[in-house]
Amino acid sequence: MDFDKILEKCGNAGRYQYLMILLLGYIAFTTTVHYYSQNIIGFVPQHWCYHDQLADLSFEEIAAIYAPFGKDASCTRLEKIEGNNLTVSSEACQRWIYNYDYGFRSMNAELNWVCDDAYKARIGQSLFFLGSLMGTFTFGMLGDRIGRVRAVILANQCGFVGDFLTTYATNLVQFASFRCISGLAATANYYLMFILVLEYLAPKLRNLAISGTLGICFCLGALVAPWLSVLAGNWRIYLTCSALLQLVVALFYFVVQESAQWLITRTNVEGAIARLKHIAHFNGRQVAAADFEAFRRNCIAKRKLSNQPEQTAGIIDLMRTPNLRKISLLVVLIFMLTSLSFNTISRNVEGLGMSPFVVFSLFALVVPPSGFIQGLLQSRVGRKATAFLAMLCTGLLSCALGVALSTEGAQSSVTLLLSFALPMRLGISLCYTVTSQYASELLPTCVRSRGIAAVHLAAAGASFLSPYLIHLGTKLAAATSLILALLLLTASFCTLMLPETNNRQLPITLADGEAFGKGESMLSFDCWRPHDDDVAKQPAEELKLHQINGQTEAEV
C-alpha cells in the first residue's frame, strides 16, 4: 500500500485538508502584505523644495509656481519669488513640502530620502532582495533537514523581526540591515507552506479549491496592504501591523502536521504513520492496523529497491539522470522568466496617471478571477495546457501593448494604459501561480523543498532586473512591453517540453522523478489523453515490492 492509498483511507479531502487550505490562505494573505510593504513604504509623494513664501499656499498654487521647471521642479530650490519672476538658488534643497497621497507619510518623505538622497531607499530595496535570495536558499535547505513546519515558522519569524526592527531605523545602515533580515522571508514564508499543503491534498483539491482560495487571499492581501497603510497614516505603524501578522504563524506548530512524505524520505516511517493516524482521527476516519502495517512494509521494501538513500539526496542529484535533469532545468528557466515578468508587471503601479493606492486596488481585483480561471482550466485541460495558454495570451497582450505604445499619444492615455495593464495583471498572476504549483509537483518529494528553493533562488536573481525593466520604460515606452512579450512567449514554448502532472501520482524518490513523464510528446495535454489511461495499472516496481513482501505475481 503506497502513500496515496493510505492517505485516501485517512482522508485526503476531509476536514484536515480544508483546514490546511485555510491556513495556506492566511499565509498567502500575510505574504502579500509583507511582499508589497517594500513598495508601499517607499512611495514618493509629490514634493517641492520649501520656501517661506510657499508655506501658506495650496498645493495647486505651489505646483503652478514650479511648473516651468518640469521634471526638475521637485529638486529646484528658489531664492526669490516675485510674482512670475523666479530666482533659482545655487544651494541644494534641505527641506521639502510634501503633498501626501491620502495622508500617508512614507519612509522617503519622513527621512527626506528624495532628490540627491533618493538612492538610499534603493539600497534598502536591493538588500531586501538580497535577503530574499539568502532566505530562499537557507530555508529551502532547512525544509528538507528539519522539516517543513519548523522552516515555515522560522521564515515568518524572520519577517516579523525584520519588519519590527525596520520601524526603529533612522539611518541608511540600520534601514538596509533590517530590510535584509525582513527579506529572508520574502519567498520562503509562502512556498514552504504550499509544498506542505500540496503533499496532503487529493488531486481534486489541487485545482479549484486551492486555486480559488489563493486567489481570494492574494486579492485580500493586495487590497488590505495599501489601504492599511492609509489607515495607519505612517509607514512605521504599517510595518508594525505587517510584523504582527507574521508573528501569528508561530501558532501553526500546534495545528499543522509535519509532512509524512518528508518523514518517509528521512527513514522515519513510524513518524509518518503517527501523522497519518492524527489526520485520520481529525477527519473522523477509522483505519485498520493492517493497513498501516501494509504501508510500513511498502516503505521498507521501496527503500530496499532504491539505489541511493533518499535522506542523502541533494540538488546535485537532480542533474545525474537525463530526464530529471531536463525537467529540473526547464522548471528553473520557466520560473525565472515568469517571476521576472510577474515582478515587473505587478510592481509597476506608478506612472499610470493615477494614485498608486488606487492602482494597487485595481490590480488586486483581478487576482480572484485568475485563481478561479486557473482552477477551472487545470481541472479540464491540465497543468501543462493551463500554463502554456496563460503565458501565450499574456505574452501576446504585452506585445500588443508594446505596439500601441510606439504610437504618439498612447503614453498619456490613462484609459489605454489601464485597458492593457489590468488584463496583463490577471494573466501574469495566472502564469505565476500555475507555474509555482506545476514546479512543486514535478520535483520529487525527497528534494522538493531544496529543489523549489533553488528554483525560487534563480527567480529572485532574475527579479533583480525588474527595476531596470521598469526604468527602461521611462526612456523607451514600448521597450518594456516588448521584452516582457519575448520572455513570456519563450516560457510558453519551454512549458510544452514538460510532462503533465494532473491526475498523476507525484514522484517521491529520485527514481520516480526520472521515470516521470518519459515518452510524452510536446503536445501531450491532459485533455487529449485517452480515458483508458486513467485506469490504474500496476507498474513493475509494485510487483517487485510484492515479491519482496513474499507475494507472487499470481497472488497479486
Coordinates of C-alpha atoms in Angstrom, one line a residue:
M1 CA 0.0 0.0 0.0
D2 CA 1.6 3.2 -1.2
F3 CA 1.3 6.7 0.4
D4 CA -1.6 7.9 -1.8
K5 CA -3.7 4.8 -0.9
I6 CA -3.1 5.1 2.8
L7 CA -3.8 8.9 2.7
E8 CA -7.0 8.2 0.9
K9 CA -8.1 5.9 3.8
C10 CA -7.1 8.5 6.3
G11 CA -8.9 11.2 4.3
N12 CA -7.3 13.3 1.6
A13 CA -10.3 15.6 1.2
G14 CA -11.6 15.9 4.7
R15 CA -11.7 18.4 7.5
Y16 CA -7.9 18.5 7.9
Q17 CA -7.3 19.3 4.3
Y18 CA -9.8 22.2 4.3
L19 CA -8.1 23.5 7.5
M20 CA -4.7 23.3 5.7
I21 CA -6.2 25.2 2.7
L22 CA -7.4 27.9 5.1
L23 CA -4.0 28.2 6.8
L24 CA -2.4 28.4 3.4
G25 CA -4.8 31.2 2.6
Y26 CA -3.7 33.1 5.7
I27 CA 0.0 32.6 4.7
A28 CA -0.9 33.9 1.2
F29 CA -2.6 37.0 2.8
T30 CA 0.3 37.8 5.1
T31 CA 2.9 37.1 2.4
T32 CA 1.2 39.6 0.1
V33 CA 1.1 42.3 2.8
H34 CA 4.8 41.6 3.5
Y35 CA 5.8 41.5 -0.1
Y36 CA 4.2 44.8 -1.1
S37 CA 5.4 46.6 2.1
Q38 CA 8.7 47.3 0.4
N39 CA 6.9 49.2 -2.3
I40 CA 4.4 51.0 -0.1
I41 CA 6.8 52.4 2.5
G42 CA 8.9 53.8 -0.4
F43 CA 6.1 55.7 -2.2
V44 CA 7.4 59.2 -3.0
P45 CA 4.6 61.8 -2.8
Q46 CA 4.5 64.9 -4.9
H47 CA 7.0 67.3 -3.3
W48 CA 8.7 70.7 -3.8
C49 CA 11.6 72.5 -2.2
Y50 CA 10.5 74.6 0.8
H51 CA 10.4 78.4 0.7
D52 CA 8.9 80.7 3.3
Q53 CA 6.7 82.3 0.7
L54 CA 5.1 79.0 -0.2
A55 CA 4.1 78.0 3.4
D56 CA 0.6 79.4 3.2
L57 CA -0.2 78.4 -0.4
S58 CA -2.3 75.5 -1.6
F59 CA -0.6 72.5 -3.4
E60 CA -2.2 73.6 -6.7
E61 CA -0.7 77.1 -6.3
I62 CA 2.7 75.6 -5.4
A63 CA 2.6 73.2 -8.4
A64 CA 1.8 76.2 -10.7
I65 CA 4.8 78.1 -9.5
Y66 CA 7.1 75.2 -10.1
A67 CA 5.5 74.2 -13.4
P68 CA 8.1 76.0 -15.6
F69 CA 10.9 73.7 -14.2
G70 CA 9.2 70.5 -15.5
K71 CA 10.8 67.3 -14.2
D72 CA 13.3 69.2 -12.1
A73 CA 10.6 71.0 -10.1
S74 CA 10.8 68.7 -7.1
C75 CA 14.5 69.3 -6.5
T76 CA 14.8 73.0 -7.6
R77 CA 15.4 75.5 -4.7
L78 CA 14.1 79.0 -5.2
E79 CA 15.8 82.0 -3.7
K80 CA 13.3 84.7 -4.6
I81 CA 9.6 84.5 -5.7
E82 CA 8.4 87.8 -7.1
G83 CA 5.2 87.2 -9.0
N84 CA 6.1 85.3 -12.1
N85 CA 9.8 86.2 -11.6
L86 CA 11.6 83.3 -10.0
T87 CA 15.2 83.3 -8.9
V88 CA 16.8 79.8 -8.6
S89 CA 19.2 79.3 -5.7
S90 CA 22.6 77.6 -6.2
E91 CA 22.3 75.8 -2.9
A92 CA 20.9 72.3 -2.5
C93 CA 17.4 71.8 -1.1
Q94 CA 17.3 70.8 2.6
R95 CA 13.6 70.9 3.3
W96 CA 10.5 69.9 1.2
I97 CA 6.8 70.5 1.1
Y98 CA 5.0 67.1 0.6
N99 CA 1.6 66.6 -0.8
Y100 CA 0.9 63.3 0.9
D101 CA -1.2 60.9 -1.1
Y102 CA -4.3 60.0 1.1
G103 CA -2.3 61.4 4.1
F104 CA 0.2 58.5 4.1
R105 CA 3.6 59.5 5.4
S106 CA 6.1 57.2 3.6
M107 CA 9.6 56.4 4.7
N108 CA 11.1 58.5 1.9
A109 CA 9.1 61.6 3.0
E110 CA 9.8 61.2 6.7
L111 CA 13.5 60.7 6.2
N112 CA 13.7 63.1 3.3
W113 CA 15.2 60.5 1.0
V114 CA 14.3 62.3 -2.1
C115 CA 16.3 64.1 -4.8
D116 CA 20.1 63.6 -4.1
D117 CA 19.3 61.1 -1.3
A118 CA 16.8 59.0 -3.3
Y119 CA 19.4 56.3 -3.8
K120 CA 19.2 55.4 -0.1
A121 CA 15.8 53.8 -0.5
R122 CA 17.0 51.8 -3.5
I123 CA 19.9 50.4 -1.4
G124 CA 17.4 49.2 1.2
Q125 CA 15.3 47.6 -1.5
S126 CA 18.3 45.9 -3.0
L127 CA 19.2 44.4 0.4
F128 CA 15.6 43.2 0.8
F129 CA 16.1 41.2 -2.4
L130 CA 19.5 40.0 -1.2
G131 CA 17.8 38.8 1.9
S132 CA 15.2 37.0 -0.3
L133 CA 18.0 35.2 -2.1
M134 CA 19.6 34.1 1.1
G135 CA 16.3 33.1 2.8
T136 CA 15.1 31.2 -0.2
F137 CA 18.2 29.0 -0.2
T138 CA 18.6 28.7 3.6
F139 CA 15.0 27.9 4.4
G140 CA 14.8 25.5 1.4
M141 CA 17.7 23.6 2.8
L142 CA 16.2 23.7 6.3
G143 CA 12.8 22.5 5.0
D144 CA 14.5 19.2 3.9
R145 CA 16.6 18.9 7.0
I146 CA 14.4 19.9 10.0
G147 CA 11.0 19.6 8.4
R148 CA 8.5 21.8 6.5
V149 CA 6.6 23.1 9.6
R150 CA 9.7 24.4 11.5
A151 CA 11.1 26.0 8.4
V152 CA 7.8 27.8 7.7
I153 CA 7.6 29.1 11.2
L154 CA 11.3 30.3 11.2
A155 CA 10.9 32.0 7.9
N156 CA 7.9 34.0 9.1
Q157 CA 9.6 34.9 12.3
C158 CA 12.4 36.4 10.3
G159 CA 9.9 38.5 8.5
F160 CA 8.4 39.6 11.8
V161 CA 11.8 40.6 13.3
G162 CA 12.9 42.4 10.1
D163 CA 9.7 44.4 9.8
F164 CA 9.6 45.3 13.5
L165 CA 13.2 46.4 13.6
T166 CA 12.8 48.5 10.5
T167 CA 10.3 50.7 12.3
Y168 CA 13.2 51.9 14.5
A169 CA 15.5 52.6 11.6
T170 CA 16.8 56.2 11.4
N171 CA 19.7 56.0 9.0
L172 CA 20.7 54.1 5.9
V173 CA 22.8 51.4 7.7
Q174 CA 20.0 50.5 10.1
F175 CA 17.4 50.5 7.4
A176 CA 19.4 48.4 4.9
S177 CA 20.3 45.8 7.6
F178 CA 16.8 45.4 8.9
R179 CA 15.3 45.2 5.4
C180 CA 17.8 42.4 4.6
I181 CA 16.5 40.5 7.6
S182 CA 12.9 41.1 6.5
G183 CA 13.8 39.9 3.0
L184 CA 14.8 36.5 4.4
A185 CA 11.0 35.7 4.5
A186 CA 10.0 37.3 1.2
T187 CA 9.6 34.0 -0.7
A188 CA 10.3 31.2 1.8
N189 CA 7.3 32.2 4.1
Y190 CA 4.9 31.0 1.3
Y191 CA 6.3 28.3 -0.9
L192 CA 7.3 26.0 2.0
M193 CA 3.7 26.0 3.3
F194 CA 2.5 25.5 -0.2
I195 CA 4.6 22.3 -0.5
L196 CA 3.4 21.1 2.8
V197 CA -0.2 21.5 1.9
L198 CA 0.2 20.1 -1.6
E199 CA 1.6 16.8 -0.1
Y200 CA -1.6 16.1 1.9
L201 CA -4.2 17.1 -0.7
A202 CA -6.3 14.9 -3.0
P203 CA -5.8 15.8 -6.7
K204 CA -9.3 17.2 -6.9
L205 CA -8.5 19.8 -4.3
R206 CA -5.3 20.9 -6.0
N207 CA -7.3 22.6 -8.7
L208 CA -10.3 24.8 -8.0
A209 CA -10.3 24.7 -4.2
I210 CA -6.7 25.6 -3.7
S211 CA -6.5 28.0 -6.6
G212 CA -9.7 29.8 -5.6
T213 CA -8.6 30.1 -2.0
L214 CA -5.2 31.5 -3.0
G215 CA -6.8 33.9 -5.5
I216 CA -9.2 35.3 -2.8
C217 CA -6.4 35.6 -0.2
F218 CA -3.9 37.2 -2.6
C219 CA -6.6 39.6 -3.5
L220 CA -7.4 40.5 0.1
G221 CA -3.7 40.9 0.8
A222 CA -3.2 43.2 -2.1
L223 CA -6.3 45.2 -1.2
V224 CA -5.5 45.4 2.5
A225 CA -1.8 46.4 2.1
P226 CA -2.3 49.9 0.5
W227 CA -5.4 50.9 2.5
L228 CA -3.9 49.5 5.7
S229 CA -1.0 51.9 5.2
V230 CA -3.5 54.8 4.6
L231 CA -5.4 53.8 7.7
A232 CA -2.1 53.7 9.7
G233 CA -1.1 57.0 8.2
N234 CA 2.6 56.3 8.8
W235 CA 5.0 53.8 7.4
R236 CA 6.2 52.7 10.8
I237 CA 2.8 51.8 12.1
Y238 CA 2.1 50.0 8.8
L239 CA 5.2 47.8 9.2
T240 CA 4.3 47.0 12.8
C241 CA 0.9 45.7 11.6
S242 CA 2.7 43.6 8.9
A243 CA 5.1 42.2 11.5
L244 CA 2.3 41.1 13.9
L245 CA 0.5 39.3 11.1
Q246 CA 3.6 37.1 10.6
L247 CA 4.0 36.5 14.3
V248 CA 0.7 34.6 14.4
V249 CA 2.2 31.9 12.2
A250 CA 4.2 30.6 15.2
L251 CA 0.9 29.0 16.4
F252 CA 0.9 26.7 13.3
Y253 CA 3.3 24.5 15.3
F254 CA 0.3 23.3 17.4
V255 CA -2.0 22.7 14.4
V256 CA -0.1 21.6 11.3
Q257 CA 1.3 18.1 11.0
E258 CA 4.7 17.6 9.6
S259 CA 4.9 16.2 6.0
A260 CA 4.5 12.4 6.2
Q261 CA 6.2 12.0 2.8
W262 CA 9.2 14.0 4.0
L263 CA 9.4 11.8 7.1
I264 CA 9.5 8.7 4.9
T265 CA 12.4 10.1 2.9
R266 CA 14.2 10.6 6.3
T267 CA 13.5 6.8 7.0
N268 CA 11.2 7.9 9.8
V269 CA 8.3 5.6 8.8
E270 CA 6.8 5.5 12.3
G271 CA 6.7 9.3 12.5
A272 CA 4.9 9.3 9.2
I273 CA 2.3 6.8 10.4
A274 CA 1.8 8.8 13.6
R275 CA 1.0 11.9 11.5
L276 CA -1.4 9.9 9.3
K277 CA -3.2 8.5 12.3
H278 CA -3.7 12.0 13.6
I279 CA -5.1 13.1 10.3
A280 CA -7.4 10.1 10.2
H281 CA -8.7 11.0 13.7
F282 CA -9.2 14.6 12.8
N283 CA -11.1 13.6 9.7
G284 CA -13.2 11.1 11.6
R285 CA -11.9 8.1 9.8
Q286 CA -11.2 4.6 11.1
V287 CA -8.2 2.9 9.6
A288 CA -7.3 -0.7 10.3
A289 CA -4.0 -1.5 11.8
A290 CA -3.4 -4.0 8.9
D291 CA -3.5 -1.0 6.5
F292 CA -0.8 0.8 8.4
E293 CA 1.3 -2.4 8.6
A294 CA 0.9 -2.8 4.8
F295 CA 2.0 0.8 4.3
R296 CA 5.0 0.2 6.6
R297 CA 6.1 -2.9 4.6
N298 CA 5.7 -0.9 1.4
C299 CA 8.0 1.9 2.7
I300 CA 10.7 -0.6 3.8
A301 CA 10.5 -2.5 0.6
K302 CA 10.8 0.6 -1.5
R303 CA 13.8 1.6 0.5
K304 CA 15.5 -1.6 -0.5
L305 CA 14.8 -1.0 -4.2
S306 CA 16.2 2.4 -4.1
N307 CA 19.8 2.6 -5.4
Q308 CA 20.5 5.8 -3.5
P309 CA 19.5 6.6 0.1
E310 CA 16.9 9.4 -0.2
Q311 CA 18.0 11.0 3.1
T312 CA 21.3 12.0 1.5
A313 CA 19.8 13.2 -1.8
G314 CA 20.6 16.8 -2.7
I315 CA 20.0 19.3 -5.5
I316 CA 23.0 17.9 -7.4
D317 CA 21.2 14.5 -7.7
L318 CA 18.6 16.2 -9.9
M319 CA 21.3 16.6 -12.5
R320 CA 22.6 13.0 -12.5
T321 CA 19.9 11.4 -14.8
P322 CA 18.8 12.8 -18.2
N323 CA 15.1 13.1 -17.8
L324 CA 15.1 14.5 -14.3
R325 CA 17.9 16.9 -15.4
K326 CA 15.8 18.2 -18.3
I327 CA 12.7 18.7 -16.2
S328 CA 14.7 20.5 -13.5
L329 CA 16.5 22.9 -15.8
L330 CA 13.3 23.7 -17.7
V331 CA 11.5 24.4 -14.4
V332 CA 14.3 26.8 -13.4
L333 CA 14.2 28.6 -16.7
I334 CA 10.4 28.9 -16.9
F335 CA 10.1 30.1 -13.3
M336 CA 12.9 32.7 -13.8
L337 CA 11.1 34.1 -16.9
T338 CA 7.7 34.1 -15.2
S339 CA 9.0 35.6 -12.0
L340 CA 10.8 38.4 -13.7
S341 CA 7.7 39.2 -15.7
F342 CA 5.5 39.0 -12.6
N343 CA 7.6 41.4 -10.6
T344 CA 7.8 43.8 -13.4
I345 CA 4.1 44.0 -14.1
S346 CA 2.8 43.8 -10.5
R347 CA 5.2 46.4 -9.1
N348 CA 4.7 48.9 -11.9
V349 CA 1.9 50.9 -10.1
E350 CA 3.4 54.4 -10.6
G351 CA 3.4 56.3 -13.8
L352 CA -0.1 55.2 -14.9
G353 CA -1.7 58.6 -14.3
M354 CA -3.5 57.5 -11.1
S355 CA -2.7 57.2 -7.4
P356 CA -0.6 54.1 -6.7
F357 CA -3.0 53.2 -3.9
V358 CA -5.9 53.1 -6.5
V359 CA -3.8 51.1 -9.0
F360 CA -2.9 48.6 -6.3
S361 CA -6.6 48.1 -5.6
L362 CA -7.4 47.7 -9.3
F363 CA -4.6 45.2 -9.7
A364 CA -5.9 43.3 -6.6
L365 CA -9.4 42.9 -8.0
V366 CA -8.2 40.8 -11.0
V367 CA -6.4 38.3 -8.7
P368 CA -9.5 36.2 -7.6
P369 CA -10.7 35.7 -11.2
S370 CA -7.2 34.5 -12.1
G371 CA -7.4 31.9 -9.3
F372 CA -10.8 30.6 -10.4
I373 CA -9.8 30.6 -14.0
Q374 CA -6.7 28.6 -13.1
G375 CA -8.8 26.1 -11.1
L376 CA -11.3 25.6 -13.9
L377 CA -8.7 25.3 -16.6
Q378 CA -6.5 22.9 -14.6
S379 CA -9.3 20.5 -13.9
R380 CA -10.3 20.4 -17.6
V381 CA -7.2 20.8 -19.6
G382 CA -4.4 20.1 -17.0
R383 CA -1.4 22.0 -15.6
K384 CA 0.6 22.0 -18.8
A385 CA -2.1 23.4 -21.1
T386 CA -3.1 26.0 -18.5
A387 CA 0.5 27.3 -18.1
F388 CA 1.0 27.3 -21.8
L389 CA -2.2 29.2 -22.6
A390 CA -1.6 31.7 -19.8
M391 CA 1.9 32.6 -20.9
L392 CA 1.0 32.7 -24.6
C393 CA -2.0 35.0 -24.1
T394 CA -0.2 37.3 -21.6
G395 CA 2.8 37.5 -24.0
L396 CA 0.7 38.4 -27.0
L397 CA -1.2 41.0 -24.9
S398 CA 2.2 42.5 -23.8
C399 CA 3.3 42.5 -27.5
A400 CA 0.1 44.4 -28.4
L401 CA 0.7 47.0 -25.7
G402 CA 4.3 47.5 -27.0
V403 CA 3.0 48.1 -30.5
A404 CA 0.4 50.6 -29.1
L405 CA 2.9 52.5 -27.0
S406 CA 5.1 53.0 -30.1
T407 CA 2.4 55.4 -31.4
E408 CA 2.2 59.1 -30.4
G409 CA -0.2 60.0 -27.6
A410 CA -0.6 56.5 -26.2
Q411 CA 1.7 57.2 -23.2
S412 CA -0.6 59.9 -21.8
S413 CA -3.8 57.9 -22.3
V414 CA -4.9 56.6 -18.9
T415 CA -7.7 54.5 -20.4
L416 CA -5.4 52.8 -22.9
L417 CA -2.8 52.0 -20.2
L418 CA -5.3 50.5 -17.8
S419 CA -7.1 48.6 -20.6
F420 CA -3.9 46.7 -21.1
A421 CA -2.4 46.8 -17.6
L422 CA -5.4 45.1 -15.9
P423 CA -5.7 42.1 -18.3
M424 CA -1.9 41.7 -18.2
R425 CA -2.0 41.7 -14.4
L426 CA -4.7 39.0 -14.5
G427 CA -2.7 37.0 -16.9
I428 CA 0.7 37.2 -15.1
S429 CA -1.0 36.3 -11.8
L430 CA -2.3 33.2 -13.5
C431 CA 1.1 32.4 -15.0
Y432 CA 2.9 32.8 -11.7
T433 CA 0.5 30.7 -9.6
V434 CA 0.1 27.8 -12.0
T435 CA 3.9 27.8 -12.6
S436 CA 4.5 27.7 -8.9
Q437 CA 2.2 24.7 -8.4
Y438 CA 3.4 23.0 -11.5
A439 CA 7.0 23.2 -10.4
S440 CA 6.2 21.8 -6.9
E441 CA 4.6 18.8 -8.4
L442 CA 7.3 18.0 -10.9
L443 CA 10.2 17.7 -8.4
P444 CA 10.5 14.5 -6.3
T445 CA 9.4 14.8 -2.6
C446 CA 12.9 13.8 -1.3
V447 CA 14.4 17.0 -2.7
R448 CA 11.3 19.1 -3.3
S449 CA 11.9 21.7 -0.7
R450 CA 15.5 22.2 -1.7
G451 CA 14.7 22.0 -5.4
I452 CA 11.9 24.6 -5.1
A453 CA 14.3 26.7 -3.0
A454 CA 16.8 26.6 -5.9
V455 CA 14.1 27.5 -8.4
H456 CA 13.0 30.5 -6.3
L457 CA 16.6 31.4 -5.8
A458 CA 17.2 31.6 -9.5
A459 CA 13.9 33.5 -9.9
A460 CA 14.9 36.0 -7.2
G461 CA 18.1 36.6 -9.0
A462 CA 16.3 37.2 -12.3
S463 CA 13.9 39.6 -10.5
F464 CA 16.9 42.0 -9.9
L465 CA 16.4 43.1 -13.5
S466 CA 12.8 44.1 -12.8
P467 CA 13.5 47.7 -11.6
Y468 CA 15.7 48.2 -14.7
L469 CA 13.0 47.0 -17.0
I470 CA 10.5 49.4 -15.4
H471 CA 13.0 52.2 -15.6
L472 CA 13.7 51.4 -19.3
G473 CA 10.0 52.2 -19.9
T474 CA 10.7 55.8 -19.0
K475 CA 13.2 56.1 -21.8
L476 CA 11.6 53.8 -24.4
A477 CA 7.9 53.4 -23.7
A478 CA 7.5 50.3 -25.8
A479 CA 10.7 48.5 -24.8
T480 CA 9.5 47.0 -21.5
S481 CA 6.3 45.5 -23.0
L482 CA 8.1 44.0 -26.0
I483 CA 10.8 42.5 -23.8
L484 CA 8.1 41.0 -21.5
A485 CA 6.4 39.6 -24.6
L486 CA 9.6 37.9 -25.6
L487 CA 10.2 36.4 -22.1
L488 CA 6.6 35.0 -21.8
L489 CA 6.5 33.6 -25.3
T490 CA 9.8 31.8 -24.6
A491 CA 8.4 30.4 -21.3
S492 CA 5.3 29.2 -23.1
F493 CA 7.4 27.2 -25.6
C494 CA 9.6 25.7 -22.9
T495 CA 6.4 24.6 -21.0
L496 CA 5.5 22.3 -23.9
M497 CA 8.6 20.2 -23.1
L498 CA 7.4 19.4 -19.6
P499 CA 5.3 16.4 -18.6
E500 CA 1.7 16.7 -17.4
T501 CA 1.1 16.2 -13.6
N502 CA -2.7 16.5 -13.4
N503 CA -4.3 13.2 -12.1
R504 CA -0.9 11.6 -11.9
Q505 CA 0.8 10.2 -8.8
L506 CA 3.5 12.7 -8.0
P507 CA 7.2 11.5 -7.8
I508 CA 8.5 10.7 -4.3
T509 CA 12.0 9.3 -4.9
L510 CA 14.7 10.2 -7.5
A511 CA 13.8 7.1 -9.4
D512 CA 10.2 8.2 -9.6
G513 CA 11.3 11.6 -10.9
E514 CA 13.5 10.1 -13.6
A515 CA 10.6 7.8 -14.8
F516 CA 8.0 10.6 -14.6
G517 CA 6.7 11.8 -17.9
K518 CA 9.0 9.7 -20.1
G519 CA 7.7 9.2 -23.6
E520 CA 5.3 12.2 -23.5
S521 CA 5.2 14.5 -26.5
M522 CA 5.2 18.3 -26.5
L523 CA 1.5 18.3 -27.4
S524 CA 0.6 15.7 -24.8
F525 CA -2.1 17.6 -22.9
D526 CA -4.3 16.0 -20.2
C527 CA -7.5 17.0 -22.0
W528 CA -6.3 14.9 -25.1
R529 CA -5.4 11.9 -23.0
P530 CA -7.5 8.7 -23.7
H531 CA -9.8 7.8 -20.9
D532 CA -8.3 4.3 -20.5
D533 CA -5.1 5.9 -19.3
D534 CA -6.9 6.8 -16.1
V535 CA -7.3 3.1 -15.3
A536 CA -4.8 2.1 -12.6
K537 CA -2.1 -0.1 -14.0
Q538 CA 0.3 -1.9 -11.7
P539 CA 3.9 -0.8 -12.5
A540 CA 6.8 -3.2 -12.4
E541 CA 8.1 -1.6 -9.2
E542 CA 4.9 -2.5 -7.4
L543 CA 5.3 -6.2 -8.5
K544 CA 8.9 -6.1 -7.1
L545 CA 7.6 -4.7 -3.8
H546 CA 5.0 -7.5 -3.5
Q547 CA 7.7 -10.1 -4.3
I548 CA 9.9 -8.7 -1.5
N549 CA 6.9 -9.0 0.8
G550 CA 6.6 -12.6 -0.1
Q551 CA 3.7 -12.4 -2.6
T552 CA 3.8 -14.0 -6.1
E553 CA 2.5 -12.2 -9.2
A554 CA -0.5 -14.6 -9.3
E555 CA -1.5 -13.7 -5.8
V556 CA -1.3 -10.1 -6.6

